[in-house]
Each structure stands twice: as structure tokens, then as C-alpha cells.
Amino acid sequence: MTTTFPIILHHFEQSPFSEKIRIVFGLKNIEWHSVLISRIMPRPDLMPMTGGYRRTPVMQIGADIYCDTQCILRELELRFPEPTLLPSGYRGLASASAMWADRSFFQNTVNLVFGLLADKVPQDFIADREKLRGAKFDVAAMTAAIPQMRDQFRAHVGWIETQLADGGPWLGGDKVGLCDVHAYMNLWYVRTNLPNADAMLAEFGHTRAWEARLRAVGHGRRSGEMSTAAAREIAAAAAPRTVELSDPNDPNGRKPGDRVEVVPDDYGKIKVGGEIVALSSQHIAIRRHDPRAGEVIVHFPRAGFLILPA
Ligand SMILES: N[C@@H](CCC(=O)N[C@@H](CS)C(=O)NCC(=O)O)C(=O)O
């Protein structure tokens, strides 16, 4: 009999990208195990599994490790197709909206939040994020930029408001989808961190009602906490289940068996090396071996990532 591995989310409670996945667990009523990781490095049990990828969250199913919310959401949609979060009529845009919500919109949101939190941001967090970005985490500059960030945040929320006013109750019309999940993360982050969020959102009535609907969804069936060490032991004891898949249209002729390094193109540019097992226009899976995690297959999305010959 084949063992069914639990769905494990490595996350921390304050992480907005993790909130996307927790909400999808709610929307799809998925049972999952939570592994709370530290908000800053080191993460000695998780790194052997990801090969060094250090963004949050990471999903683990046995010895298959899914990095980045795009990749995690794709896998959850494949494993739990009902209810779909890619409603017909806007399936492509629902996924593409991650690039808006995670990058341009989130940059404004995060700069606004840290600018307003200012001296409440802990020093060890600042030092960790400076290392991650390879650049100064300049709280004073963020505080100086608050008026600009307010303007831009308002422009992004204005798009949500317009979209909801035209159709609703969801961004794609009458069915909730990934577009809602991606965009919501930014509102959740502001709500969680800024006591004056209500005032900032006062003019956006449709958006506030939409946010409240998403908040009410909850986090699905969170069945107990697991330690990072216990999760690593599950990976070490399991064999990865990813099936080999080639892509006849790969524009660079990449194929299973090729050795590559995969790295985010924005920040946290830590290269993860391995041998291609499966690839498509949206996904790449590489096999690696680690003395503490055993054989694992690490999965990444394609948009927002570079694939380099090893
Ligand atoms: N593109 C990534 C972005 C994830 C991201 O930036 N997450 C933040 C936390 S919410 C992060 O990784 N911070 C640094 C860290 O946790 O080490 C995704 O969609 O998962």
C-alpha cells in the first residue's frame, strides 16, 4: 500500500506570502500540518530540504519540496482541483496576477508597513533582511517615502475596488480565484501590522467587504504543529514521488538529466543545484541529495526564476 504523506507548510504566522497558502487551505478545505519556522535565519532543518532556498513559505509532501507560492498553488490546484481557483474565463490572468500582487503591489505595501513601523522593526530582523537582499534595509528612507507609498498603495487598492464595483463579489466575477488570493495578501499584511488600516481603506467599500469575506474563509484543517526536525525526518525516510516529464518545446533544449542551478531573479539569490526531473513552461523539479534530508526533489516556478547550467 502506498503511504499518503501529510501536507506540511513551513511558514511563520506573520508571513503574508504564507497567508495566501493558508487561505487556499481554507478555500479548498485541505488538512495540513504546520511547521513554524523562525522569521530569520538560521533554519537548520529546512535548508537541507530546499538546498538553500530561503524564502517563506515552503510546502513539503514527503520528499517533494515546493518553493514559492506560485509553485505551491499550482501543486495544490493539481492535487485538490475542487473547488477550482482557476475559474474558466480568467485562468491565465488568475495566475499571472501573482506578478502584480507579489512584486509591484507588495513592494509598495512592505515599504509602507516598515516605514510606518519605523523604530518598532527589530534590529536582528533588519540585519537578516539586509543579508537576504544584499542591500541596506533603510527604515529611515522608508519612513521618508511614506507619502509616496501611501499614494501607490491607494492606486493598487483602487484597481481592486474598480474591479469589484464592476462585477463582484470576487475579482474574477462570481467565483473566488487565485487573483483574489494574490491581491488579498497585501490587504492582510496592512491589516495585521497597521492599526490605522481602517482609515486607509475607508474610501474602498467594495474592497473592505471583499477582504472580510476572505478573512472569514479561515485556514482549513490545521491539524497540529510539527517540529522542523520531525518534518526533515519525514523527507529523509520518504522517496520523492515526482514522475519524469520532459518539455518538447523547451526553448533552451533543457531535458531531464541535465544539471542546473535554480535561483530567484529578485532577491534571496541563493542557487539551488540539482538534476532536472520534470519541466514545463510553468514548473521545474530538480533532484538533489543531502546528508540530512536524503534524496529530495525540489520544485520551483519558472516566472521570476533563472535556470542556469551547472
Ligand atoms: N516569490 C516568493 C516570495 C516569498 C517571500 O518573499 N516571503 C518572505 C516572507 S513573507 C520572505 O521570504 N522573507 C525572507 C525569509 O522568510 O527568509 C513566493 O511567492 O513565495
mmCIF file of C-alpha atoms and ligand atoms in Angstrom:
data_model
loop_
_atom_site.group_PDB
_atom_site.id
_atom_site.type_symbol
_atom_site.label_atom_id
_atom_site.label_comp_id
_atom_site.label_asym_id
_atom_site.label_seq_id
_atom_site.Cartn_x
_atom_site.Cartn_y
_atom_site.Cartn_z
ATOM 1 C CA MET A 1 0.000 0.000 0.000
ATOM 2 C CA THR A 2 1.338 3.475 -0.842
ATOM 3 C CA THR A 3 1.747 5.791 2.134
ATOM 4 C CA THR A 4 -0.045 9.109 1.900
ATOM 5 C CA PHE A 5 2.259 11.860 3.051
ATOM 6 C CA PRO A 6 0.835 14.786 5.020
ATOM 7 C CA ILE A 7 0.780 18.246 3.501
ATOM 8 C CA ILE A 8 3.271 20.272 5.512
ATOM 9 C CA LEU A 9 3.609 24.032 5.372
ATOM 10 C CA HIS A 10 6.848 25.572 6.630
ATOM 11 C CA HIS A 11 5.819 29.121 7.493
ATOM 12 C CA PHE A 12 5.651 31.785 10.170
ATOM 13 C CA GLU A 13 2.433 33.374 11.351
ATOM 14 C CA GLN A 14 3.327 36.949 10.310
ATOM 15 C CA SER A 15 4.285 35.927 6.750
ATOM 16 C CA PRO A 16 1.940 37.444 4.133
ATOM 17 C CA PHE A 17 3.011 35.005 1.402
ATOM 18 C CA SER A 18 2.202 32.151 3.787
ATOM 19 C CA GLU A 19 -1.229 33.660 4.364
ATOM 20 C CA LYS A 20 -2.002 33.067 0.669
ATOM 21 C CA ILE A 21 -1.435 29.359 1.160
ATOM 22 C CA ARG A 22 -3.302 29.210 4.475
ATOM 23 C CA ILE A 23 -6.315 30.869 2.811
ATOM 24 C CA VAL A 24 -6.197 28.342 -0.028
ATOM 25 C CA PHE A 25 -6.183 25.546 2.556
ATOM 26 C CA GLY A 26 -9.389 27.195 3.770
ATOM 27 C CA LEU A 27 -10.951 27.637 0.338
ATOM 28 C CA LYS A 28 -10.246 24.009 -0.571
ATOM 29 C CA ASN A 29 -10.849 22.664 2.960
ATOM 30 C CA ILE A 30 -7.458 20.920 2.997
ATOM 31 C CA GLU A 31 -5.997 19.144 6.014
ATOM 32 C CA TRP A 32 -2.395 20.252 6.683
ATOM 33 C CA HIS A 33 0.368 20.259 9.236
ATOM 34 C CA SER A 34 2.035 23.436 10.321
ATOM 35 C CA VAL A 35 5.778 23.697 10.838
ATOM 36 C CA LEU A 36 6.582 27.070 12.324
ATOM 37 C CA ILE A 37 9.995 28.247 11.175
ATOM 38 C CA SER A 38 11.925 31.140 12.611
ATOM 39 C CA ARG A 39 11.310 34.514 10.991
ATOM 40 C CA ILE A 40 15.036 34.948 10.468
ATOM 41 C CA MET A 41 17.904 32.589 9.672
ATOM 42 C CA PRO A 42 19.226 30.076 10.612
ATOM 43 C CA ARG A 43 16.767 27.328 9.621
ATOM 44 C CA PRO A 44 18.924 24.263 10.071
ATOM 45 C CA ASP A 45 16.272 21.628 9.305
ATOM 46 C CA LEU A 46 14.639 23.343 6.343
ATOM 47 C CA MET A 47 17.780 24.260 4.368
ATOM 48 C CA PRO A 48 18.841 20.614 3.833
ATOM 49 C CA MET A 49 15.429 20.068 2.200
ATOM 50 C CA THR A 50 15.352 23.167 -0.019
ATOM 51 C CA GLY A 51 19.058 23.132 -0.875
ATOM 52 C CA GLY A 52 19.442 26.698 0.388
ATOM 53 C CA TYR A 53 16.288 28.379 -0.961
ATOM 54 C CA ARG A 54 15.332 30.600 1.956
ATOM 55 C CA ARG A 55 12.117 32.392 1.128
ATOM 56 C CA THR A 56 8.929 31.630 3.038
ATOM 57 C CA PRO A 57 6.685 29.618 2.711
ATOM 58 C CA VAL A 58 7.790 26.158 1.578
ATOM 59 C CA MET A 59 5.427 23.206 1.201
ATOM 60 C CA GLN A 60 6.599 19.657 1.780
ATOM 61 C CA ILE A 61 4.863 16.449 0.759
ATOM 62 C CA GLY A 62 7.110 13.538 1.730
ATOM 63 C CA ALA A 63 10.412 14.161 -0.048
ATOM 64 C CA ASP A 64 8.908 16.583 -2.582
ATOM 65 C CA ILE A 65 9.605 20.174 -1.624
ATOM 66 C CA TYR A 66 7.685 23.050 -3.241
ATOM 67 C CA CYS A 67 9.279 26.504 -3.193
ATOM 68 C CA ASP A 68 7.466 29.798 -3.860
ATOM 69 C CA THR A 69 3.729 30.430 -3.610
ATOM 70 C CA GLN A 70 3.254 30.223 -7.408
ATOM 71 C CA CYS A 71 4.613 26.687 -7.368
ATOM 72 C CA ILE A 72 2.761 25.699 -4.179
ATOM 73 C CA LEU A 73 -0.554 26.987 -5.516
ATOM 74 C CA ARG A 74 -0.064 25.156 -8.796
ATOM 75 C CA GLU A 75 0.552 21.893 -6.936
ATOM 76 C CA LEU A 76 -2.438 22.380 -4.626
ATOM 77 C CA GLU A 77 -4.673 23.035 -7.638
ATOM 78 C CA LEU A 78 -3.429 19.799 -9.274
ATOM 79 C CA ARG A 79 -3.940 17.714 -6.138
ATOM 80 C CA PHE A 80 -7.184 19.356 -4.995
ATOM 81 C CA PRO A 81 -8.913 20.514 -8.180
ATOM 82 C CA GLU A 82 -12.261 21.164 -6.468
ATOM 83 C CA PRO A 83 -13.265 23.856 -5.891
ATOM 84 C CA THR A 84 -11.023 25.254 -8.590
ATOM 85 C CA LEU A 85 -9.247 28.545 -8.016
ATOM 86 C CA LEU A 86 -8.780 28.924 -11.768
ATOM 87 C CA PRO A 87 -12.361 29.630 -12.822
ATOM 88 C CA SER A 88 -12.930 29.445 -16.542
ATOM 89 C CA GLY A 89 -12.756 32.767 -18.287
ATOM 90 C CA TYR A 90 -9.717 34.025 -16.424
ATOM 91 C CA ARG A 91 -7.463 31.039 -15.730
ATOM 92 C CA GLY A 92 -4.348 32.624 -17.224
ATOM 93 C CA LEU A 93 -4.867 36.022 -15.627
ATOM 94 C CA ALA A 94 -5.633 34.447 -12.254
ATOM 95 C CA SER A 95 -2.105 33.003 -12.188
ATOM 96 C CA ALA A 96 -0.422 35.973 -13.885
ATOM 97 C CA SER A 97 -1.827 38.305 -11.227
ATOM 98 C CA ALA A 98 0.856 36.938 -8.845
ATOM 99 C CA MET A 99 3.424 39.042 -10.683
ATOM 100 C CA TRP A 100 1.406 42.192 -9.933
ATOM 101 C CA ALA A 101 0.446 41.325 -6.356
ATOM 102 C CA ASP A 102 3.814 39.870 -5.265
ATOM 103 C CA ARG A 103 6.099 42.413 -6.851
ATOM 104 C CA SER A 104 4.854 45.929 -7.630
ATOM 105 C CA PHE A 105 1.921 45.933 -5.181
ATOM 106 C CA PHE A 106 3.834 44.127 -2.418
ATOM 107 C CA GLN A 107 6.873 46.416 -2.728
ATOM 108 C CA ASN A 108 4.607 49.401 -2.019
ATOM 109 C CA THR A 109 2.851 47.566 0.795
ATOM 110 C CA VAL A 110 6.000 46.376 2.524
ATOM 111 C CA ASN A 111 7.739 49.754 2.279
ATOM 112 C CA LEU A 112 4.651 51.443 3.677
ATOM 113 C CA VAL A 113 4.361 48.973 6.557
ATOM 114 C CA PHE A 114 8.048 49.159 7.531
ATOM 115 C CA GLY A 115 8.098 52.936 7.062
ATOM 116 C CA LEU A 116 5.184 53.286 9.471
ATOM 117 C CA LEU A 117 6.510 50.699 11.942
ATOM 118 C CA ALA A 118 9.877 52.514 11.832
ATOM 119 C CA ASP A 119 11.690 52.039 15.153
ATOM 120 C CA LYS A 120 9.491 49.063 16.072
ATOM 121 C CA VAL A 121 11.308 46.915 13.458
ATOM 122 C CA PRO A 122 13.700 44.674 15.454
ATOM 123 C CA GLN A 123 17.431 45.034 14.769
ATOM 124 C CA ASP A 124 18.008 41.301 14.235
ATOM 125 C CA PHE A 125 15.246 41.298 11.576
ATOM 126 C CA ILE A 126 16.868 44.278 9.828
ATOM 127 C CA ALA A 127 20.270 42.562 9.845
ATOM 128 C CA ASP A 128 18.748 39.331 8.460
ATOM 129 C CA ARG A 129 16.870 41.085 5.645
ATOM 130 C CA GLU A 130 19.950 43.156 4.709
ATOM 131 C CA LYS A 131 21.826 39.917 4.210
ATOM 132 C CA LEU A 132 18.945 38.467 2.201
ATOM 133 C CA ARG A 133 18.700 41.465 -0.113
ATOM 134 C CA GLY A 134 22.399 42.326 -0.226
ATOM 135 C CA ALA A 135 21.347 45.940 0.359
ATOM 136 C CA LYS A 136 20.728 48.277 3.270
ATOM 137 C CA PHE A 137 17.298 47.857 4.907
ATOM 138 C CA ASP A 138 16.865 51.562 5.236
ATOM 139 C CA VAL A 139 13.970 52.217 7.626
ATOM 140 C CA ALA A 140 14.667 55.981 7.598
ATOM 141 C CA ALA A 141 14.344 56.050 3.779
ATOM 142 C CA MET A 142 11.134 54.005 4.006
ATOM 143 C CA THR A 143 9.736 56.455 6.552
ATOM 144 C CA ALA A 144 10.659 59.385 4.299
ATOM 145 C CA ALA A 145 8.866 57.655 1.402
ATOM 146 C CA ILE A 146 5.578 57.111 3.301
ATOM 147 C CA PRO A 147 3.614 59.747 1.309
ATOM 148 C CA GLN A 148 4.689 58.138 -1.997
ATOM 149 C CA MET A 149 3.958 54.645 -0.741
ATOM 150 C CA ARG A 150 0.514 55.732 0.507
ATOM 151 C CA ASP A 151 -0.267 57.109 -2.963
ATOM 152 C CA GLN A 152 0.865 53.969 -4.720
ATOM 153 C CA PHE A 153 -0.808 51.592 -2.285
ATOM 154 C CA ARG A 154 -4.028 53.542 -2.845
ATOM 155 C CA ALA A 155 -3.655 53.198 -6.635
ATOM 156 C CA HIS A 156 -3.358 49.410 -6.329
ATOM 157 C CA VAL A 157 -6.332 49.156 -3.973
ATOM 158 C CA GLY A 158 -8.231 51.421 -6.369
ATOM 159 C CA TRP A 159 -7.896 48.763 -9.082
ATOM 160 C CA ILE A 160 -9.362 46.150 -6.750
ATOM 161 C CA GLU A 161 -12.210 48.489 -5.914
ATOM 162 C CA THR A 162 -12.969 49.202 -9.596
ATOM 163 C CA GLN A 163 -12.926 45.530 -10.461
ATOM 164 C CA LEU A 164 -15.282 44.640 -7.599
ATOM 165 C CA ALA A 165 -17.606 47.532 -8.391
ATOM 166 C CA ASP A 166 -17.936 46.270 -11.991
ATOM 167 C CA GLY A 167 -18.708 42.660 -11.145
ATOM 168 C CA GLY A 168 -18.004 41.038 -7.849
ATOM 169 C CA PRO A 169 -18.270 39.607 -5.358
ATOM 170 C CA TRP A 170 -14.816 38.330 -6.410
ATOM 171 C CA LEU A 171 -12.182 39.845 -8.693
ATOM 172 C CA GLY A 172 -12.997 37.369 -11.466
ATOM 173 C CA GLY A 173 -16.763 37.754 -11.067
ATOM 174 C CA ASP A 174 -18.949 35.274 -9.244
ATOM 175 C CA LYS A 175 -16.266 32.688 -8.371
ATOM 176 C CA VAL A 176 -13.355 33.123 -6.000
ATOM 177 C CA GLY A 177 -9.979 32.541 -7.649
ATOM 178 C CA LEU A 178 -6.233 32.943 -7.372
ATOM 179 C CA CYS A 179 -6.459 36.609 -8.303
ATOM 180 C CA ASP A 180 -8.331 37.189 -5.030
ATOM 181 C CA VAL A 181 -5.773 35.197 -3.074
ATOM 182 C CA HIS A 182 -2.763 37.038 -4.530
ATOM 183 C CA ALA A 183 -4.224 40.509 -4.102
ATOM 184 C CA TYR A 184 -5.638 39.820 -0.626
ATOM 185 C CA MET A 185 -2.157 39.139 0.796
ATOM 186 C CA ASN A 186 -1.368 42.873 0.626
ATOM 187 C CA LEU A 187 -4.520 43.894 2.455
ATOM 188 C CA TRP A 188 -3.943 41.195 5.069
ATOM 189 C CA TYR A 189 -0.403 42.472 5.640
ATOM 190 C CA VAL A 190 -1.571 46.039 6.170
ATOM 191 C CA ARG A 191 -4.404 44.930 8.478
ATOM 192 C CA THR A 192 -2.059 42.756 10.522
ATOM 193 C CA ASN A 193 0.540 45.478 11.022
ATOM 194 C CA LEU A 194 -1.111 48.873 10.916
ATOM 195 C CA PRO A 195 -3.699 49.926 13.496
ATOM 196 C CA ASN A 196 -4.916 52.717 11.163
ATOM 197 C CA ALA A 197 -5.698 50.314 8.286
ATOM 198 C CA ASP A 198 -9.414 51.095 8.569
ATOM 199 C CA ALA A 199 -8.800 54.767 7.868
ATOM 200 C CA MET A 200 -6.544 53.902 4.908
ATOM 201 C CA LEU A 201 -9.281 51.734 3.400
ATOM 202 C CA ALA A 202 -12.259 53.910 4.346
ATOM 203 C CA GLU A 203 -12.991 55.037 0.763
ATOM 204 C CA PHE A 204 -12.944 51.454 -0.581
ATOM 205 C CA GLY A 205 -16.259 49.933 0.486
ATOM 206 C CA HIS A 206 -16.304 47.032 -2.001
ATOM 207 C CA THR A 207 -12.727 46.153 -1.071
ATOM 208 C CA ARG A 208 -13.485 46.104 2.659
ATOM 209 C CA ALA A 209 -16.450 43.790 2.126
ATOM 210 C CA TRP A 210 -14.317 41.514 -0.119
ATOM 211 C CA GLU A 211 -11.484 41.425 2.426
ATOM 212 C CA ALA A 212 -13.944 40.478 5.171
ATOM 213 C CA ARG A 213 -15.258 37.617 3.014
ATOM 214 C CA LEU A 214 -11.734 36.293 2.505
ATOM 215 C CA ARG A 215 -10.822 36.664 6.168
ATOM 216 C CA ALA A 216 -13.892 34.628 7.094
ATOM 217 C CA VAL A 217 -12.671 31.708 4.954
ATOM 218 C CA GLY A 218 -10.145 30.649 7.599
ATOM 219 C CA HIS A 219 -7.228 28.266 7.211
ATOM 220 C CA GLY A 220 -8.774 24.878 6.517
ATOM 221 C CA ARG A 221 -7.973 21.898 8.705
ATOM 222 C CA ARG A 222 -4.738 22.799 10.501
ATOM 223 C CA SER A 223 -4.040 19.560 12.281
ATOM 224 C CA GLY A 224 -1.395 20.230 14.833
ATOM 225 C CA GLU A 225 2.112 21.629 14.915
ATOM 226 C CA MET A 226 5.117 19.617 13.843
ATOM 227 C CA SER A 227 8.761 20.388 14.631
ATOM 228 C CA THR A 228 11.163 21.230 11.800
ATOM 229 C CA ALA A 229 13.252 18.186 12.774
ATOM 230 C CA ALA A 230 10.230 15.844 12.516
ATOM 231 C CA ALA A 231 9.438 17.250 9.061
ATOM 232 C CA ARG A 232 13.036 16.707 7.919
ATOM 233 C CA GLU A 233 12.880 13.128 9.187
ATOM 234 C CA ILE A 234 9.749 12.546 7.074
ATOM 235 C CA ALA A 235 11.679 13.740 3.996
ATOM 236 C CA ALA A 236 14.699 11.603 4.876
ATOM 237 C CA ALA A 237 12.564 8.475 5.251
ATOM 238 C CA ALA A 238 10.486 9.073 2.093
ATOM 239 C CA ALA A 239 11.252 8.600 -1.579
ATOM 240 C CA PRO A 240 10.264 11.502 -3.836
ATOM 241 C CA ARG A 241 7.197 10.810 -5.983
ATOM 242 C CA THR A 242 7.696 13.199 -8.899
ATOM 243 C CA VAL A 243 7.390 11.472 -12.260
ATOM 244 C CA GLU A 244 9.865 12.340 -15.027
ATOM 245 C CA LEU A 245 8.440 14.817 -17.515
ATOM 246 C CA SER A 246 10.134 16.423 -20.497
ATOM 247 C CA ASP A 247 9.110 19.524 -22.384
ATOM 248 C CA PRO A 248 9.468 19.146 -26.145
ATOM 249 C CA ASN A 249 9.041 22.910 -26.557
ATOM 250 C CA ASP A 250 11.658 23.974 -24.036
ATOM 251 C CA PRO A 251 13.236 26.961 -25.814
ATOM 252 C CA ASN A 252 16.707 26.103 -24.481
ATOM 253 C CA GLY A 253 16.575 22.376 -25.114
ATOM 254 C CA ARG A 254 16.702 21.516 -21.403
ATOM 255 C CA LYS A 255 15.754 17.969 -20.514
ATOM 256 C CA PRO A 256 15.542 15.528 -17.622
ATOM 257 C CA GLY A 257 19.034 14.553 -16.503
ATOM 258 C CA ASP A 258 20.576 17.995 -17.167
ATOM 259 C CA ARG A 259 22.365 19.554 -14.212
ATOM 260 C CA VAL A 260 21.207 23.067 -13.468
ATOM 261 C CA GLU A 261 21.067 25.701 -10.767
ATOM 262 C CA VAL A 262 17.801 27.478 -9.990
ATOM 263 C CA VAL A 263 17.716 30.930 -8.430
ATOM 264 C CA PRO A 264 15.075 33.645 -7.805
ATOM 265 C CA ASP A 265 15.607 36.688 -10.035
ATOM 266 C CA ASP A 266 14.621 39.299 -7.427
ATOM 267 C CA TYR A 267 16.272 38.707 -4.043
ATOM 268 C CA GLY A 268 17.424 35.894 -1.796
ATOM 269 C CA LYS A 269 19.502 34.835 -4.832
ATOM 270 C CA ILE A 270 20.790 31.552 -3.449
ATOM 271 C CA LYS A 271 21.442 28.991 -6.161
ATOM 272 C CA VAL A 272 19.959 25.530 -5.688
ATOM 273 C CA GLY A 273 21.714 22.894 -7.785
ATOM 274 C CA GLY A 274 20.392 19.548 -8.959
ATOM 275 C CA GLU A 275 19.413 17.334 -11.863
ATOM 276 C CA ILE A 276 16.232 18.070 -13.813
ATOM 277 C CA VAL A 277 13.464 15.523 -13.266
ATOM 278 C CA ALA A 278 10.471 17.356 -14.712
ATOM 279 C CA LEU A 279 9.915 20.612 -16.543
ATOM 280 C CA SER A 280 7.235 22.628 -18.282
ATOM 281 C CA SER A 281 6.630 26.274 -19.087
ATOM 282 C CA GLN A 282 5.391 26.809 -15.507
ATOM 283 C CA HIS A 283 7.456 24.441 -13.401
ATOM 284 C CA ILE A 284 10.840 22.816 -12.914
ATOM 285 C CA ALA A 285 11.689 19.991 -10.497
ATOM 286 C CA ILE A 286 15.275 19.066 -9.646
ATOM 287 C CA ARG A 287 16.680 16.086 -7.756
ATOM 288 C CA ARG A 288 19.257 16.600 -5.054
ATOM 289 C CA HIS A 289 20.844 14.614 -2.279
ATOM 290 C CA ASP A 290 21.539 15.912 1.171
ATOM 291 C CA PRO A 291 23.163 14.029 4.017
ATOM 292 C CA ARG A 292 20.423 15.170 6.441
ATOM 293 C CA ALA A 293 17.355 15.091 4.166
ATOM 294 C CA GLY A 294 18.240 12.205 1.841
ATOM 295 C CA GLU A 295 17.068 12.281 -1.776
ATOM 296 C CA VAL A 296 14.631 15.131 -2.341
ATOM 297 C CA ILE A 297 13.022 16.726 -5.374
ATOM 298 C CA VAL A 298 12.764 20.492 -5.153
ATOM 299 C CA HIS A 299 10.134 22.276 -7.243
ATOM 300 C CA PHE A 300 10.179 25.874 -8.476
ATOM 301 C CA PRO A 301 8.035 28.051 -10.740
ATOM 302 C CA ARG A 302 9.504 29.469 -13.973
ATOM 303 C CA ALA A 303 8.330 33.101 -13.976
ATOM 304 C CA GLY A 304 10.573 35.019 -11.578
ATOM 305 C CA PHE A 305 13.326 32.361 -11.555
ATOM 306 C CA LEU A 306 16.547 31.819 -13.543
ATOM 307 C CA ILE A 307 17.714 28.373 -14.673
ATOM 308 C CA LEU A 308 21.477 28.296 -15.088
ATOM 309 C CA PRO A 309 23.616 25.470 -16.435
ATOM 310 C CA ALA A 310 25.526 23.941 -13.513
HETATM 311 N N1 LIG B 1 8.189 34.787 -4.504
HETATM 312 C C1 LIG B 1 8.093 34.252 -3.171
HETATM 313 C C2 LIG B 1 8.212 35.388 -2.169
HETATM 314 C C3 LIG B 1 8.173 34.909 -0.738
HETATM 315 C C4 LIG B 1 8.716 35.952 0.234
HETATM 316 O O1 LIG B 1 9.349 36.943 -0.136
HETATM 317 N N2 LIG B 1 8.464 35.685 1.514
HETATM 318 C C5 LIG B 1 9.048 36.487 2.568
HETATM 319 C C6 LIG B 1 8.320 36.238 3.864
HETATM 320 S S1 LIG B 1 6.606 36.569 3.742
HETATM 321 C C7 LIG B 1 10.469 36.004 2.765
HETATM 322 O O2 LIG B 1 10.866 35.044 2.169
HETATM 323 N N3 LIG B 1 11.218 36.635 3.641
HETATM 324 C C8 LIG B 1 12.519 36.161 3.922
HETATM 325 C C9 LIG B 1 12.536 34.891 4.707
HETATM 326 O O3 LIG B 1 11.494 34.437 5.225
HETATM 327 O O4 LIG B 1 13.622 34.335 4.829
HETATM 328 C C10 LIG B 1 6.790 33.487 -3.020
HETATM 329 O O5 LIG B 1 5.838 33.751 -3.752
HETATM 330 O O6 LIG B 1 6.738 32.565 -2.188
#
